[in-house]
Amino acid sequence: MRITLKQSDYDRILDFAKSGLPNEACGLIAGTEEREGDKVTVRHIEKVYLLTNVDHSNEHFSMDPKERLESVKDMRANGWKPLGNWHSHPESPSRPSAEDIRLSFDVHATYMILSLMDREHPDFNAFHTDKAQGVYRKEELEIVKDTQ
């Protein structure tokens, strides 16, 4: 599956994650999907939500429940589908940790991880996880120019 994300939304995620250091930052993603039959082929992220990590930790995150609910209401109001979430890894690579996989409850979600290990060269990737198997698969992430 291919994921598209606008450059301005990537920049917002990056700035928000850097401003939250040394802790992990987190949020949700919403948008639309293209399908071929029953298979989703492309996910277009229309909006990123920047949420508070109520754990205030550099090793894990929990999204503020009130902010999460407000985000879902906004998604519904705009006709967008919840596509998954994103979070940062301040000191580890851009790949799901064992805890990330263990906590990946939605088999249809896209999980995006921004590594800030190398502050000058952040690494951002999208994944699909299989909690039952304890594995993950990298998805194609394309950062696209804003149209406006």
PDB file of C-alpha atoms in Angstrom, residues 22-92:
ATOM      1  CA  PRO A  22      13.100  14.551  24.908  1.00  0.00           C
ATOM      2  CA  ASN A  23       9.658  12.865  25.018  1.00  0.00           C
ATOM      3  CA  GLU A  24       7.823  10.977  22.305  1.00  0.00           C
ATOM      4  CA  ALA A  25       5.225  12.963  20.402  1.00  0.00           C
ATOM      5  CA  CYS A  26       2.056  11.446  18.980  1.00  0.00           C
ATOM      6  CA  GLY A  27      -1.054  12.046  16.934  1.00  0.00           C
ATOM      7  CA  LEU A  28      -3.628  10.686  14.531  1.00  0.00           C
ATOM      8  CA  ILE A  29      -3.961  10.667  10.752  1.00  0.00           C
ATOM      9  CA  ALA A  30      -7.150  10.897   8.697  1.00  0.00           C
ATOM     10  CA  GLY A  31      -8.025  10.966   5.028  1.00  0.00           C
ATOM     11  CA  THR A  32      -9.312   9.008   2.085  1.00  0.00           C
ATOM     12  CA  GLU A  33      -8.567   5.677   0.422  1.00  0.00           C
ATOM     13  CA  GLU A  34      -8.332   4.435  -3.144  1.00  0.00           C
ATOM     14  CA  ARG A  35      -9.380   0.834  -3.728  1.00  0.00           C
ATOM     15  CA  GLU A  36      -9.092  -1.849  -6.342  1.00  0.00           C
ATOM     16  CA  GLY A  37     -11.949  -4.165  -5.504  1.00  0.00           C
ATOM     17  CA  ASP A  38     -11.724  -4.979  -1.798  1.00  0.00           C
ATOM     18  CA  LYS A  39      -8.063  -4.006  -1.535  1.00  0.00           C
ATOM     19  CA  VAL A  40      -6.903  -0.565  -0.393  1.00  0.00           C
ATOM     20  CA  THR A  41      -4.116   0.557  -2.729  1.00  0.00           C
ATOM     21  CA  VAL A  42      -3.507   4.176  -1.676  1.00  0.00           C
ATOM     22  CA  ARG A  43      -4.204   6.153   1.473  1.00  0.00           C
ATOM     23  CA  HIS A  44      -4.219   9.941   1.135  1.00  0.00           C
ATOM     24  CA  ILE A  45      -3.638  11.672   4.451  1.00  0.00           C
ATOM     25  CA  GLU A  46      -5.795  14.797   4.436  1.00  0.00           C
ATOM     26  CA  LYS A  47      -5.121  15.904   8.002  1.00  0.00           C
ATOM     27  CA  VAL A  48      -2.679  15.150  10.793  1.00  0.00           C
ATOM     28  CA  TYR A  49      -3.646  15.668  14.408  1.00  0.00           C
ATOM     29  CA  LEU A  50      -1.024  16.672  16.946  1.00  0.00           C
ATOM     30  CA  LEU A  51      -1.980  15.251  20.347  1.00  0.00           C
ATOM     31  CA  THR A  52      -0.538  15.444  23.828  1.00  0.00           C
ATOM     32  CA  ASN A  53       1.488  12.485  25.060  1.00  0.00           C
ATOM     33  CA  VAL A  54       0.021  12.226  28.543  1.00  0.00           C
ATOM     34  CA  ASP A  55       2.772   9.768  29.558  1.00  0.00           C
ATOM     35  CA  HIS A  56       5.456  12.471  29.126  1.00  0.00           C
ATOM     36  CA  SER A  57       7.960   9.712  28.324  1.00  0.00           C
ATOM     37  CA  ASN A  58      10.752   9.219  25.811  1.00  0.00           C
ATOM     38  CA  GLU A  59       9.997   5.477  25.593  1.00  0.00           C
ATOM     39  CA  HIS A  60       6.230   5.300  25.069  1.00  0.00           C
ATOM     40  CA  PHE A  61       3.130   7.389  24.532  1.00  0.00           C
ATOM     41  CA  SER A  62      -0.553   7.583  25.388  1.00  0.00           C
ATOM     42  CA  MET A  63      -2.745  10.059  23.542  1.00  0.00           C
ATOM     43  CA  ASP A  64      -4.859  12.499  25.518  1.00  0.00           C
ATOM     44  CA  PRO A  65      -8.370  10.930  25.437  1.00  0.00           C
ATOM     45  CA  LYS A  66     -10.192  14.268  25.169  1.00  0.00           C
ATOM     46  CA  GLU A  67      -7.999  15.404  22.248  1.00  0.00           C
ATOM     47  CA  ARG A  68      -8.436  12.020  20.591  1.00  0.00           C
ATOM     48  CA  LEU A  69     -12.229  12.311  20.788  1.00  0.00           C
ATOM     49  CA  GLU A  70     -12.149  15.856  19.369  1.00  0.00           C
ATOM     50  CA  SER A  71      -9.974  14.601  16.498  1.00  0.00           C
ATOM     51  CA  VAL A  72     -12.418  11.804  15.661  1.00  0.00           C
ATOM     52  CA  LYS A  73     -15.313  14.291  15.710  1.00  0.00           C
ATOM     53  CA  ASP A  74     -13.372  16.505  13.275  1.00  0.00           C
ATOM     54  CA  MET A  75     -12.702  13.511  11.002  1.00  0.00           C
ATOM     55  CA  ARG A  76     -16.401  12.652  10.892  1.00  0.00           C
ATOM     56  CA  ALA A  77     -17.412  16.282  10.288  1.00  0.00           C
ATOM     57  CA  ASN A  78     -15.056  16.404   7.283  1.00  0.00           C
ATOM     58  CA  GLY A  79     -15.985  12.990   5.885  1.00  0.00           C
ATOM     59  CA  TRP A  80     -12.512  11.549   6.457  1.00  0.00           C
ATOM     60  CA  LYS A  81     -11.684   8.053   7.554  1.00  0.00           C
ATOM     61  CA  PRO A  82      -9.406   7.443  10.551  1.00  0.00           C
ATOM     62  CA  LEU A  83      -6.307   5.944   8.910  1.00  0.00           C
ATOM     63  CA  GLY A  84      -4.051   5.332  11.905  1.00  0.00           C
ATOM     64  CA  ASN A  85      -1.573   7.175  14.052  1.00  0.00           C
ATOM     65  CA  TRP A  86       1.943   8.546  14.181  1.00  0.00           C
ATOM     66  CA  HIS A  87       4.502   8.911  16.928  1.00  0.00           C
ATOM     67  CA  SER A  88       8.143   9.774  17.326  1.00  0.00           C
ATOM     68  CA  HIS A  89      11.117   7.778  18.542  1.00  0.00           C
ATOM     69  CA  PRO A  90      13.507  10.327  20.055  1.00  0.00           C
ATOM     70  CA  GLU A  91      16.358   7.845  20.507  1.00  0.00           C
ATOM     71  CA  SER A  92      15.570   4.778  18.397  1.00  0.00           C
TER      72      SER A  92
END
